[in-house]
PDB file of C-alpha atoms in Angstrom:
ATOM      1  CA  MET A   1     -22.078 100.885  40.211  1.00 67.00           C
ATOM      2  CA  GLY A   2     -18.573 100.657  41.652  1.00 82.00           C
ATOM      3  CA  LYS A   3     -16.904  97.665  43.215  1.00 89.00           C
ATOM      4  CA  GLN A   4     -18.148  96.318  46.501  1.00 92.00           C
ATOM      5  CA  VAL A   5     -15.968  95.050  49.338  1.00 89.00           C
ATOM      6  CA  LYS A   6     -16.897  91.454  48.481  1.00 88.00           C
ATOM      7  CA  ASP A   7     -15.496  92.004  44.973  1.00 89.00           C
ATOM      8  CA  VAL A   8     -11.977  92.844  46.216  1.00 89.00           C
ATOM      9  CA  GLY A   9     -11.886  90.453  49.207  1.00 88.00           C
ATOM     10  CA  GLU A  10     -10.058  90.821  52.492  1.00 81.00           C
ATOM     11  CA  GLN A  11      -6.563  91.143  51.042  1.00 86.00           C
ATOM     12  CA  GLY A  12      -7.685  93.630  48.443  1.00 87.00           C
ATOM     13  CA  LEU A  13      -9.403  95.674  51.142  1.00 85.00           C
ATOM     14  CA  LEU A  14      -6.296  95.540  53.327  1.00 83.00           C
ATOM     15  CA  ASN A  15      -4.162  96.798  50.448  1.00 86.00           C
ATOM     16  CA  ILE A  16      -6.501  99.761  50.065  1.00 89.00           C
ATOM     17  CA  VAL A  17      -6.391 100.521  53.786  1.00 84.00           C
ATOM     18  CA  LYS A  18      -2.588 100.187  53.928  1.00 84.00           C
ATOM     19  CA  SER A  19      -2.229 102.871  51.274  1.00 86.00           C
ATOM     20  CA  PHE A  20      -3.386 105.422  53.869  1.00 88.00           C
ATOM     21  CA  CYS A  21      -0.727 104.390  56.407  1.00 78.00           C
ATOM     22  CA  PRO A  22       3.027 105.109  56.550  1.00 81.00           C
ATOM     23  CA  ALA A  23       4.847 102.257  54.784  1.00 80.00           C
ATOM     24  CA  GLU A  24       7.626 102.181  57.408  1.00 78.00           C
ATOM     25  CA  ILE A  25       5.121 101.456  60.211  1.00 73.00           C
ATOM     26  CA  ILE A  26       2.635  99.081  58.556  1.00 73.00           C
ATOM     27  CA  GLY A  27       3.444  95.416  57.894  1.00 70.00           C
ATOM     28  CA  ASP A  28       4.118  93.731  61.210  1.00 69.00           C
ATOM     29  CA  ASP A  29       1.691  92.452  63.838  1.00 73.00           C
ATOM     30  CA  ALA A  30       1.834  95.720  65.737  1.00 76.00           C
ATOM     31  CA  ALA A  31       3.223  99.240  65.442  1.00 78.00           C
ATOM     32  CA  VAL A  32       6.198 100.333  67.539  1.00 84.00           C
ATOM     33  CA  LEU A  33       6.193 103.872  68.898  1.00 84.00           C
ATOM     34  CA  GLY A  34       8.567 105.861  71.018  1.00 85.00           C
ATOM     35  CA  VAL A  35       7.323 108.170  73.775  1.00 91.00           C
ATOM     36  CA  ALA A  36       9.371 111.257  74.616  1.00 93.00           C
ATOM     37  CA  GLU A  37      11.484 110.960  77.752  1.00 94.00           C
ATOM     38  CA  GLY A  38       9.575 111.874  80.895  1.00 96.00           C
ATOM     39  CA  HIS A  39       6.174 111.662  79.186  1.00 96.00           C
ATOM     40  CA  SER A  40       3.199 109.410  79.957  1.00 96.00           C
ATOM     41  CA  LEU A  41       1.309 107.439  77.312  1.00 96.00           C
ATOM     42  CA  VAL A  42      -2.373 108.408  76.877  1.00 96.00           C
ATOM     43  CA  ILE A  43      -4.839 106.006  75.211  1.00 96.00           C
ATOM     44  CA  THR A  44      -8.467 106.558  74.246  1.00 95.00           C
ATOM     45  CA  THR A  45     -10.977 104.535  72.198  1.00 93.00           C
ATOM     46  CA  ASP A  46     -14.178 105.635  70.498  1.00 92.00           C
ATOM     47  CA  VAL A  47     -16.737 103.593  68.549  1.00 91.00           C
ATOM     48  CA  LEU A  48     -19.003 104.957  65.813  1.00 91.00           C
ATOM     49  CA  VAL A  49     -21.927 102.926  64.486  1.00 92.00           C
ATOM     50  CA  ASP A  50     -23.939 103.520  61.326  1.00 89.00           C
ATOM     51  CA  GLY A  51     -27.418 104.722  62.221  1.00 83.00           C
ATOM     52  CA  VAL A  52     -26.334 105.865  65.686  1.00 82.00           C
ATOM     53  CA  HIS A  53     -23.404 108.232  65.100  1.00 84.00           C
ATOM     54  CA  PHE A  54     -23.658 108.883  61.370  1.00 85.00           C
ATOM     55  CA  SER A  55     -25.963 108.491  58.407  1.00 84.00           C
ATOM     56  CA  ASP A  56     -25.614 108.735  54.648  1.00 83.00           C
ATOM     57  CA  VAL A  57     -28.396 111.333  54.806  1.00 82.00           C
ATOM     58  CA  THR A  58     -26.161 113.850  56.586  1.00 85.00           C
ATOM     59  CA  THR A  59     -22.597 112.556  56.362  1.00 88.00           C
ATOM     60  CA  SER A  60     -20.372 111.452  53.493  1.00 94.00           C
ATOM     61  CA  SER A  61     -17.823 108.723  54.153  1.00 95.00           C
ATOM     62  CA  GLU A  62     -15.079 111.369  54.111  1.00 97.00           C
ATOM     63  CA  ASP A  63     -16.899 113.270  56.845  1.00 95.00           C
ATOM     64  CA  VAL A  64     -17.447 110.069  58.846  1.00 95.00           C
ATOM     65  CA  GLY A  65     -13.696 109.521  58.776  1.00 96.00           C
ATOM     66  CA  TRP A  66     -12.920 113.103  59.738  1.00 97.00           C
ATOM     67  CA  ARG A  67     -15.423 113.149  62.628  1.00 94.00           C
ATOM     68  CA  ALA A  68     -14.253 109.775  63.936  1.00 94.00           C
ATOM     69  CA  VAL A  69     -10.684 111.031  64.148  1.00 97.00           C
ATOM     70  CA  ALA A  70     -11.719 114.423  65.544  1.00 96.00           C
ATOM     71  CA  ALA A  71     -13.619 112.741  68.397  1.00 95.00           C
ATOM     72  CA  ASN A  72     -10.538 110.782  69.457  1.00 96.00           C
ATOM     73  CA  LEU A  73      -8.080 113.644  69.082  1.00 97.00           C
ATOM     74  CA  SER A  74     -10.450 115.779  71.137  1.00 97.00           C
ATOM     75  CA  ASP A  75     -10.254 113.204  73.936  1.00 97.00           C
ATOM     76  CA  LEU A  76      -6.458 113.487  73.836  1.00 97.00           C
ATOM     77  CA  ALA A  77      -6.673 117.287  73.965  1.00 98.00           C
ATOM     78  CA  ALA A  78      -9.036 116.978  76.936  1.00 97.00           C
ATOM     79  CA  MET A  79      -6.252 115.117  78.784  1.00 97.00           C
ATOM     80  CA  GLY A  80      -3.609 117.664  77.796  1.00 97.00           C
ATOM     81  CA  ALA A  81      -1.952 115.171  75.442  1.00 97.00           C
ATOM     82  CA  THR A  82      -0.510 115.570  71.969  1.00 97.00           C
ATOM     83  CA  PRO A  83      -1.259 112.770  69.460  1.00 97.00           C
ATOM     84  CA  LEU A  84       1.164 110.068  68.338  1.00 96.00           C
ATOM     85  CA  GLY A  85      -1.158 108.147  66.008  1.00 96.00           C
ATOM     86  CA  ILE A  86      -4.337 106.095  65.756  1.00 97.00           C
ATOM     87  CA  THR A  87      -5.373 102.528  65.008  1.00 96.00           C
ATOM     88  CA  VAL A  88      -8.625 101.765  63.190  1.00 96.00           C
ATOM     89  CA  GLY A  89     -10.965  98.814  63.624  1.00 96.00           C
ATOM     90  CA  LEU A  90     -13.409  98.619  60.716  1.00 96.00           C
ATOM     91  CA  ALA A  91     -16.375  96.250  60.542  1.00 96.00           C
ATOM     92  CA  LEU A  92     -18.643  96.385  57.506  1.00 95.00           C
ATOM     93  CA  PRO A  93     -21.028  94.415  55.301  1.00 95.00           C
ATOM     94  CA  ALA A  94     -19.579  92.854  52.147  1.00 94.00           C
ATOM     95  CA  GLU A  95     -21.942  94.964  50.042  1.00 95.00           C
ATOM     96  CA  VAL A  96     -20.369  98.278  51.059  1.00 94.00           C
ATOM     97  CA  GLN A  97     -18.886 100.187  48.138  1.00 95.00           C
ATOM     98  CA  VAL A  98     -15.084 100.171  47.992  1.00 96.00           C
ATOM     99  CA  ASN A  99     -15.171 103.907  47.267  1.00 96.00           C
ATOM    100  CA  TRP A 100     -17.009 104.441  50.547  1.00 95.00           C
ATOM    101  CA  VAL A 101     -14.085 102.818  52.365  1.00 96.00           C
ATOM    102  CA  ARG A 102     -11.583 104.911  50.403  1.00 96.00           C
ATOM    103  CA  GLY A 103     -13.516 108.037  51.353  1.00 97.00           C
ATOM    104  CA  LEU A 104     -13.601 107.008  55.018  1.00 97.00           C
ATOM    105  CA  TYR A 105      -9.827 106.637  55.191  1.00 97.00           C
ATOM    106  CA  GLN A 106      -9.259 109.783  53.146  1.00 97.00           C
ATOM    107  CA  GLY A 107     -11.331 111.751  55.641  1.00 97.00           C
ATOM    108  CA  MET A 108      -9.391 110.248  58.530  1.00 97.00           C
ATOM    109  CA  ARG A 109      -6.085 111.094  56.924  1.00 97.00           C
ATOM    110  CA  ASP A 110      -7.205 114.627  56.061  1.00 97.00           C
ATOM    111  CA  CYS A 111      -8.026 115.298  59.714  1.00 97.00           C
ATOM    112  CA  LEU A 112      -4.859 113.659  61.022  1.00 97.00           C
ATOM    113  CA  GLN A 113      -2.670 115.701  58.686  1.00 96.00           C
ATOM    114  CA  GLN A 114      -3.881 118.882  60.409  1.00 95.00           C
ATOM    115  CA  TYR A 115      -1.992 117.625  63.474  1.00 96.00           C
ATOM    116  CA  GLN A 116       0.961 115.811  61.859  1.00 95.00           C
ATOM    117  CA  THR A 117      -0.454 112.449  62.958  1.00 96.00           C
ATOM    118  CA  VAL A 118      -0.846 109.119  61.126  1.00 95.00           C
ATOM    119  CA  ILE A 119      -2.807 105.859  60.981  1.00 95.00           C
ATOM    120  CA  LEU A 120      -0.648 103.216  62.650  1.00 94.00           C
ATOM    121  CA  GLY A 121      -2.659 100.163  61.642  1.00 91.00           C
ATOM    122  CA  GLY A 122      -5.814  98.346  62.711  1.00 91.00           C
ATOM    123  CA  ASP A 123      -8.137  95.547  61.662  1.00 92.00           C
ATOM    124  CA  VAL A 124     -11.026  94.847  59.285  1.00 93.00           C
ATOM    125  CA  CYS A 125     -13.818  92.286  59.548  1.00 94.00           C
ATOM    126  CA  ARG A 126     -17.235  91.474  58.169  1.00 94.00           C
ATOM    127  CA  SER A 127     -20.308  92.720  60.022  1.00 94.00           C
ATOM    128  CA  SER A 128     -24.023  93.368  59.505  1.00 95.00           C
ATOM    129  CA  VAL A 129     -23.558  97.080  60.245  1.00 94.00           C
ATOM    130  CA  VAL A 130     -20.740  99.532  59.540  1.00 94.00           C
ATOM    131  CA  THR A 131     -18.778 100.167  62.726  1.00 95.00           C
ATOM    132  CA  VAL A 132     -15.651 102.289  63.062  1.00 95.00           C
ATOM    133  CA  SER A 133     -13.582 101.866  66.224  1.00 95.00           C
ATOM    134  CA  ILE A 134     -10.595 104.156  66.678  1.00 96.00           C
ATOM    135  CA  THR A 135      -7.929 104.006  69.348  1.00 96.00           C
ATOM    136  CA  ALA A 136      -5.817 107.138  69.637  1.00 97.00           C
ATOM    137  CA  LEU A 137      -2.417 107.276  71.314  1.00 97.00           C
ATOM    138  CA  GLY A 138      -0.885 110.422  72.740  1.00 97.00           C
ATOM    139  CA  GLN A 139       1.761 111.629  75.139  1.00 97.00           C
ATOM    140  CA  VAL A 140       1.775 114.154  77.948  1.00 96.00           C
ATOM    141  CA  LEU A 141       4.058 115.312  80.715  1.00 96.00           C
ATOM    142  CA  PRO A 142       2.645 113.930  83.999  1.00 95.00           C
ATOM    143  CA  GLN A 143       2.370 117.405  85.546  1.00 95.00           C
ATOM    144  CA  ARG A 144       0.297 118.597  82.581  1.00 96.00           C
ATOM    145  CA  VAL A 145      -2.410 115.950  82.662  1.00 96.00           C
ATOM    146  CA  ILE A 146      -5.867 117.570  82.651  1.00 97.00           C
ATOM    147  CA  ARG A 147      -8.287 115.679  84.900  1.00 96.00           C
ATOM    148  CA  ARG A 148     -12.004 115.994  85.574  1.00 96.00           C
ATOM    149  CA  GLY A 149     -11.458 115.722  89.298  1.00 97.00           C
ATOM    150  CA  ALA A 150      -9.085 118.675  89.770  1.00 97.00           C
ATOM    151  CA  ALA A 151     -11.570 121.572  89.959  1.00 98.00           C
ATOM    152  CA  GLN A 152     -11.322 123.780  93.055  1.00 97.00           C
ATOM    153  CA  LYS A 153     -13.751 126.180  94.689  1.00 98.00           C
ATOM    154  CA  GLY A 154     -13.292 129.628  93.148  1.00 98.00           C
ATOM    155  CA  ASP A 155     -11.944 128.368  89.814  1.00 98.00           C
ATOM    156  CA  ALA A 156     -13.141 130.108  86.679  1.00 98.00           C
ATOM    157  CA  ILE A 157     -14.981 127.921  84.164  1.00 98.00           C
ATOM    158  CA  VAL A 158     -13.599 128.543  80.679  1.00 98.00           C
ATOM    159  CA  VAL A 159     -14.975 127.480  77.291  1.00 98.00           C
ATOM    160  CA  THR A 160     -12.504 127.576  74.408  1.00 98.00           C
ATOM    161  CA  GLY A 161     -15.099 128.324  71.713  1.00 97.00           C
ATOM    162  CA  TYR A 162     -18.746 128.428  70.632  1.00 98.00           C
ATOM    163  CA  HIS A 163     -21.239 125.681  71.432  1.00 97.00           C
ATOM    164  CA  GLY A 164     -24.392 124.641  69.601  1.00 97.00           C
ATOM    165  CA  CYS A 165     -23.007 125.043  66.079  1.00 97.00           C
ATOM    166  CA  SER A 166     -22.645 121.314  65.391  1.00 96.00           C
ATOM    167  CA  ARG A 167     -26.241 120.684  66.446  1.00 96.00           C
ATOM    168  CA  ALA A 168     -27.361 123.590  64.250  1.00 97.00           C
ATOM    169  CA  GLY A 169     -25.439 122.140  61.314  1.00 96.00           C
ATOM    170  CA  LEU A 170     -27.172 118.790  61.788  1.00 94.00           C
ATOM    171  CA  GLU A 171     -30.545 120.537  61.889  1.00 95.00           C
ATOM    172  CA  LEU A 172     -29.806 122.289  58.589  1.00 96.00           C
ATOM    173  CA  LEU A 173     -28.762 119.013  56.980  1.00 95.00           C
ATOM    174  CA  LEU A 174     -31.954 117.299  58.127  1.00 93.00           C
ATOM    175  CA  HIS A 175     -34.204 120.298  57.403  1.00 95.00           C
ATOM    176  CA  PRO A 176     -32.603 122.463  54.681  1.00 95.00           C
ATOM    177  CA  GLU A 177     -35.644 124.728  54.567  1.00 96.00           C
ATOM    178  CA  LYS A 178     -34.667 126.128  57.982  1.00 94.00           C
ATOM    179  CA  GLY A 179     -31.603 127.686  56.404  1.00 94.00           C
ATOM    180  CA  GLU A 180     -33.378 129.374  53.500  1.00 94.00           C
ATOM    181  CA  HIS A 181     -33.410 132.752  55.267  1.00 93.00           C
ATOM    182  CA  LEU A 182     -29.733 132.535  56.267  1.00 95.00           C
ATOM    183  CA  PRO A 183     -26.742 133.810  54.294  1.00 97.00           C
ATOM    184  CA  ILE A 184     -25.135 130.965  52.320  1.00 97.00           C
ATOM    185  CA  ASP A 185     -21.821 131.430  54.135  1.00 97.00           C
ATOM    186  CA  ALA A 186     -23.523 131.071  57.532  1.00 97.00           C
ATOM    187  CA  VAL A 187     -25.195 127.828  56.439  1.00 97.00           C
ATOM    188  CA  LYS A 188     -21.868 126.478  55.183  1.00 97.00           C
ATOM    189  CA  ARG A 189     -20.089 127.330  58.433  1.00 97.00           C
ATOM    190  CA  LEU A 190     -22.740 125.661  60.592  1.00 97.00           C
ATOM    191  CA  ILE A 191     -22.741 122.519  58.438  1.00 97.00           C
ATOM    192  CA  GLN A 192     -18.947 122.524  58.497  1.00 97.00           C
ATOM    193  CA  ALA A 193     -19.081 122.662  62.293  1.00 97.00           C
ATOM    194  CA  HIS A 194     -21.035 119.397  62.240  1.00 95.00           C
ATOM    195  CA  GLN A 195     -19.240 117.563  59.455  1.00 94.00           C
ATOM    196  CA  ARG A 196     -15.661 118.755  60.005  1.00 96.00           C
ATOM    197  CA  PRO A 197     -15.179 119.731  63.678  1.00 95.00           C
ATOM    198  CA  LEU A 198     -11.704 120.688  64.848  1.00 95.00           C
ATOM    199  CA  PRO A 199     -10.359 119.209  68.102  1.00 97.00           C
ATOM    200  CA  ARG A 200      -8.759 121.926  70.215  1.00 97.00           C
ATOM    201  CA  LEU A 201      -5.215 120.622  70.374  1.00 97.00           C
ATOM    202  CA  ASP A 202      -4.159 124.168  69.510  1.00 96.00           C
ATOM    203  CA  VAL A 203      -5.228 125.305  72.990  1.00 97.00           C
ATOM    204  CA  LEU A 204      -2.658 123.247  74.882  1.00 97.00           C
ATOM    205  CA  GLU A 205       0.499 125.296  74.346  1.00 95.00           C
ATOM    206  CA  LEU A 206      -1.330 128.478  75.326  1.00 95.00           C
ATOM    207  CA  LEU A 207      -2.785 126.748  78.360  1.00 97.00           C
ATOM    208  CA  TRP A 208       0.624 125.670  79.633  1.00 95.00           C
ATOM    209  CA  GLU A 209       2.018 129.126  78.940  1.00 94.00           C
ATOM    210  CA  PHE A 210      -0.509 130.746  81.272  1.00 93.00           C
ATOM    211  CA  SER A 211      -1.185 127.986  83.823  1.00 92.00           C
ATOM    212  CA  GLY A 212       2.389 126.877  84.434  1.00 89.00           C
ATOM    213  CA  PRO A 213       2.539 124.205  87.165  1.00 90.00           C
ATOM    214  CA  THR A 214      -1.011 124.932  88.408  1.00 94.00           C
ATOM    215  CA  PRO A 215      -3.273 121.853  88.059  1.00 94.00           C
ATOM    216  CA  VAL A 216      -6.048 122.306  85.505  1.00 97.00           C
ATOM    217  CA  ALA A 217      -9.390 120.507  85.525  1.00 98.00           C
ATOM    218  CA  GLY A 218     -11.359 119.905  82.372  1.00 97.00           C
ATOM    219  CA  MET A 219     -12.725 117.705  79.618  1.00 97.00           C
ATOM    220  CA  ASP A 220     -14.036 118.130  76.104  1.00 97.00           C
ATOM    221  CA  SER A 221     -17.640 118.998  75.292  1.00 96.00           C
ATOM    222  CA  SER A 222     -18.330 116.164  72.856  1.00 92.00           C
ATOM    223  CA  ASP A 223     -21.491 115.277  74.798  1.00 92.00           C
ATOM    224  CA  GLY A 224     -22.515 118.886  75.323  1.00 94.00           C
ATOM    225  CA  LEU A 225     -21.461 121.865  77.414  1.00 97.00           C
ATOM    226  CA  ALA A 226     -23.777 120.998  80.295  1.00 96.00           C
ATOM    227  CA  ASP A 227     -22.548 117.403  80.355  1.00 95.00           C
ATOM    228  CA  ALA A 228     -18.919 118.520  80.605  1.00 96.00           C
ATOM    229  CA  ILE A 229     -19.588 120.860  83.520  1.00 97.00           C
ATOM    230  CA  VAL A 230     -21.708 118.310  85.392  1.00 96.00           C
ATOM    231  CA  GLN A 231     -19.071 115.608  84.925  1.00 96.00           C
ATOM    232  CA  ILE A 232     -16.262 117.871  86.149  1.00 97.00           C
ATOM    233  CA  CYS A 233     -18.269 118.833  89.216  1.00 97.00           C
ATOM    234  CA  ARG A 234     -19.158 115.218  90.019  1.00 96.00           C
ATOM    235  CA  PHE A 235     -15.569 114.029  89.819  1.00 96.00           C
ATOM    236  CA  SER A 236     -14.278 117.039  91.752  1.00 97.00           C
ATOM    237  CA  GLY A 237     -16.940 116.940  94.480  1.00 97.00           C
ATOM    238  CA  VAL A 238     -17.984 120.547  93.859  1.00 98.00           C
ATOM    239  CA  GLY A 239     -20.728 122.562  92.177  1.00 97.00           C
ATOM    240  CA  ALA A 240     -20.888 125.349  89.610  1.00 98.00           C
ATOM    241  CA  ARG A 241     -22.706 128.613  89.031  1.00 97.00           C
ATOM    242  CA  LEU A 242     -22.934 129.622  85.375  1.00 97.00           C
ATOM    243  CA  ALA A 243     -23.998 133.008  84.035  1.00 96.00           C
ATOM    244  CA  SER A 244     -26.239 132.570  80.999  1.00 94.00           C
ATOM    245  CA  GLU A 245     -25.410 136.058  79.698  1.00 93.00           C
ATOM    246  CA  LYS A 246     -21.701 135.129  79.622  1.00 96.00           C
ATOM    247  CA  ILE A 247     -22.119 132.043  77.444  1.00 96.00           C
ATOM    248  CA  PRO A 248     -20.938 133.110  73.963  1.00 95.00           C
ATOM    249  CA  LEU A 249     -23.335 132.525  71.078  1.00 95.00           C
ATOM    250  CA  SER A 250     -21.974 132.215  67.526  1.00 96.00           C
ATOM    251  CA  PRO A 251     -23.170 135.018  65.213  1.00 96.00           C
ATOM    252  CA  ASP A 252     -24.288 132.300  62.778  1.00 96.00           C
ATOM    253  CA  LEU A 253     -26.307 130.572  65.484  1.00 96.00           C
ATOM    254  CA  LYS A 254     -28.015 133.838  66.402  1.00 94.00           C
ATOM    255  CA  LEU A 255     -29.421 133.981  62.878  1.00 95.00           C
ATOM    256  CA  LEU A 256     -31.335 130.744  63.492  1.00 93.00           C
ATOM    257  CA  GLY A 257     -33.181 131.944  66.571  1.00 89.00           C
ATOM    258  CA  SER A 258     -33.080 133.840  69.845  1.00 87.00           C
ATOM    259  CA  PHE A 259     -30.609 133.008  72.587  1.00 86.00           C
ATOM    260  CA  GLU A 260     -33.397 131.368  74.563  1.00 85.00           C
ATOM    261  CA  GLU A 261     -34.298 129.154  71.574  1.00 88.00           C
ATOM    262  CA  MET A 262     -30.692 128.199  70.896  1.00 93.00           C
ATOM    263  CA  LEU A 263     -29.734 127.661  74.551  1.00 93.00           C
ATOM    264  CA  GLU A 264     -30.713 123.959  74.506  1.00 93.00           C
ATOM    265  CA  TRP A 265     -28.399 123.322  71.559  1.00 96.00           C
ATOM    266  CA  VAL A 266     -25.617 125.236  73.331  1.00 96.00           C
ATOM    267  CA  LEU A 267     -26.043 123.223  76.526  1.00 96.00           C
ATOM    268  CA  TYR A 268     -27.004 119.793  75.216  1.00 94.00           C
ATOM    269  CA  GLY A 269     -26.384 119.715  71.457  1.00 94.00           C
ATOM    270  CA  GLY A 270     -22.973 118.051  71.736  1.00 92.00           C
ATOM    271  CA  GLU A 271     -20.208 117.306  69.228  1.00 92.00           C
ATOM    272  CA  ASP A 272     -18.694 120.781  69.328  1.00 95.00           C
ATOM    273  CA  PHE A 273     -15.376 119.308  70.581  1.00 95.00           C
ATOM    274  CA  GLU A 274     -14.392 122.426  72.495  1.00 98.00           C
ATOM    275  CA  LEU A 275     -12.603 122.223  75.839  1.00 98.00           C
ATOM    276  CA  VAL A 276     -14.178 123.157  79.167  1.00 98.00           C
ATOM    277  CA  LEU A 277     -11.439 124.095  81.646  1.00 98.00           C
ATOM    278  CA  CYS A 278     -11.375 125.080  85.311  1.00 98.00           C
ATOM    279  CA  LEU A 279      -8.463 127.133  86.640  1.00 97.00           C
ATOM    280  CA  PRO A 280      -7.850 130.216  88.816  1.00 97.00           C
ATOM    281  CA  TYR A 281      -9.240 133.518  87.484  1.00 97.00           C
ATOM    282  CA  GLU A 282      -5.829 135.164  87.293  1.00 97.00           C
ATOM    283  CA  LEU A 283      -4.743 132.450  84.854  1.00 97.00           C
ATOM    284  CA  ALA A 284      -8.061 132.128  83.031  1.00 97.00           C
ATOM    285  CA  LEU A 285      -8.352 135.808  82.099  1.00 97.00           C
ATOM    286  CA  PRO A 286      -5.191 136.059  79.940  1.00 97.00           C
ATOM    287  CA  LEU A 287      -5.890 132.623  78.441  1.00 97.00           C
ATOM    288  CA  VAL A 288      -9.362 133.656  77.261  1.00 97.00           C
ATOM    289  CA  LYS A 289      -8.017 136.938  75.912  1.00 96.00           C
ATOM    290  CA  GLN A 290      -5.374 135.112  73.888  1.00 96.00           C
ATOM    291  CA  LEU A 291      -7.791 132.450  72.590  1.00 96.00           C
ATOM    292  CA  GLY A 292     -10.057 135.166  71.232  1.00 92.00           C
ATOM    293  CA  LYS A 293     -13.358 134.622  69.397  1.00 91.00           C
ATOM    294  CA  GLY A 294     -15.776 132.284  71.148  1.00 95.00           C
ATOM    295  CA  ALA A 295     -13.634 131.768  74.248  1.00 98.00           C
ATOM    296  CA  ALA A 296     -15.083 133.020  77.524  1.00 98.00           C
ATOM    297  CA  ILE A 297     -15.317 132.641  81.275  1.00 98.00           C
ATOM    298  CA  ILE A 298     -18.899 131.498  81.783  1.00 98.00           C
ATOM    299  CA  GLY A 299     -19.015 130.873  85.528  1.00 97.00           C
ATOM    300  CA  GLU A 300     -17.175 129.604  88.562  1.00 98.00           C
ATOM    301  CA  ILE A 301     -16.786 126.528  90.714  1.00 98.00           C
ATOM    302  CA  ILE A 302     -18.653 126.681  94.039  1.00 98.00           C
ATOM    303  CA  GLU A 303     -18.566 124.527  97.159  1.00 97.00           C
ATOM    304  CA  GLU A 304     -22.268 123.640  97.170  1.00 95.00           C
ATOM    305  CA  LYS A 305     -22.825 120.532  95.052  1.00 94.00           C
ATOM    306  CA  LYS A 306     -25.308 121.878  92.528  1.00 95.00           C
ATOM    307  CA  ILE A 307     -24.891 123.140  88.985  1.00 96.00           C
ATOM    308  CA  GLU A 308     -27.081 126.145  88.355  1.00 96.00           C
ATOM    309  CA  LEU A 309     -27.513 128.457  85.390  1.00 96.00           C
ATOM    310  CA  VAL A 310     -28.431 131.962  86.497  1.00 95.00           C
ATOM    311  CA  ASP A 311     -29.142 135.239  84.700  1.00 90.00           C
ATOM    312  CA  SER A 312     -28.065 138.311  86.636  1.00 81.00           C
ATOM    313  CA  ARG A 313     -30.310 140.425  84.390  1.00 79.00           C
ATOM    314  CA  GLY A 314     -33.382 138.495  85.497  1.00 72.00           C
ATOM    315  CA  VAL A 315     -34.357 137.664  81.906  1.00 69.00           C
ATOM    316  CA  TYR A 316     -34.302 133.881  82.337  1.00 72.00           C
ATOM    317  CA  PRO A 317     -35.216 131.908  85.466  1.00 75.00           C
ATOM    318  CA  THR A 318     -32.484 130.038  87.326  1.00 83.00           C
ATOM    319  CA  ARG A 319     -32.301 126.367  86.298  1.00 91.00           C
ATOM    320  CA  LEU A 320     -30.371 123.366  87.520  1.00 90.00           C
ATOM    321  CA  LEU A 321     -28.314 121.435  84.968  1.00 91.00           C
ATOM    322  CA  SER A 322     -28.067 117.648  84.911  1.00 83.00           C
ATOM    323  CA  LEU A 323     -27.096 114.754  82.658  1.00 72.00           C
ATOM    324  CA  SER A 324     -30.699 113.631  82.171  1.00 66.00           C
ATOM    325  CA  GLU A 325     -31.485 116.277  79.539  1.00 61.00           C
ATOM    326  CA  GLY A 326     -28.657 115.371  77.153  1.00 51.00           C
ATOM    327  CA  PHE A 327     -28.214 112.422  74.801  1.00 52.00           C
ATOM    328  CA  GLN A 328     -27.869 109.036  76.468  1.00 52.00           C
ATOM    329  CA  HIS A 329     -27.181 105.772  74.602  1.00 46.00           C
ATOM    330  CA  PHE A 330     -29.370 103.725  76.943  1.00 41.00           C
TER     331      PHE A 330
END
């Protein structure tokens, strides 16, 4: 058995953690960052708790680190911001394996490196349960801030990629027998979607290219596609009409079941970390075309304050979407 945290002590643990941070930033009581001229600072915090957000049954420490970072970077993308760095608060029992901590920080760094971002510092303390709290810092031009409350009647509702894949990956990790009839590559992709999601920071430059100065409403779909649309409508004082036949379904997800069977995972599965955006059709159409696979216009913003999912083919009955069907902490 490898060393436990109690074997190396606080200073030993801090030395391990510091090795994952830039030496020129770490060492003082706080990190000092510069924000580009004319930009606004964007700050977001996310907390992950063992047994609530991750489990050794489905997630290695490297994947915990990756997913923790991805969740925060996705929040920055949802605001239109590019990342500057993150700080990490880590609470854990003394009996945790040192290698688990190394893996956690390696996963965080691996994700951050995809976006030329670093760990700026943080804190460690003893706790009865492993808890990872990340604060991410980003910057954005004030006129490019994406807000939930900016949706307008007639706006197209755009998704930047497939939904339901993360939930499918979790299902395959918990019940491997459900993937026995699937191609190995499909199983790997679905599990990868759960363990190593990619925040859609890549969308932003394209978005600004097509939207220009036009305000854009949106948020990420970390709590599910339905949740994102309902939240946008609530903050904007509008409603939405979605077309079920226009919601893209991943080819891998189709192998698990029919569209009707997979629809709940698409709507309420969560942790896909795509963006849901609302903007005029004439701007949305070229954006979706450029984004390619998985991106689509799935509906439009309406004046009446209800969120309904309709099927113009008459295959599925019209249903109203709400927050009550998705995951809630309390």
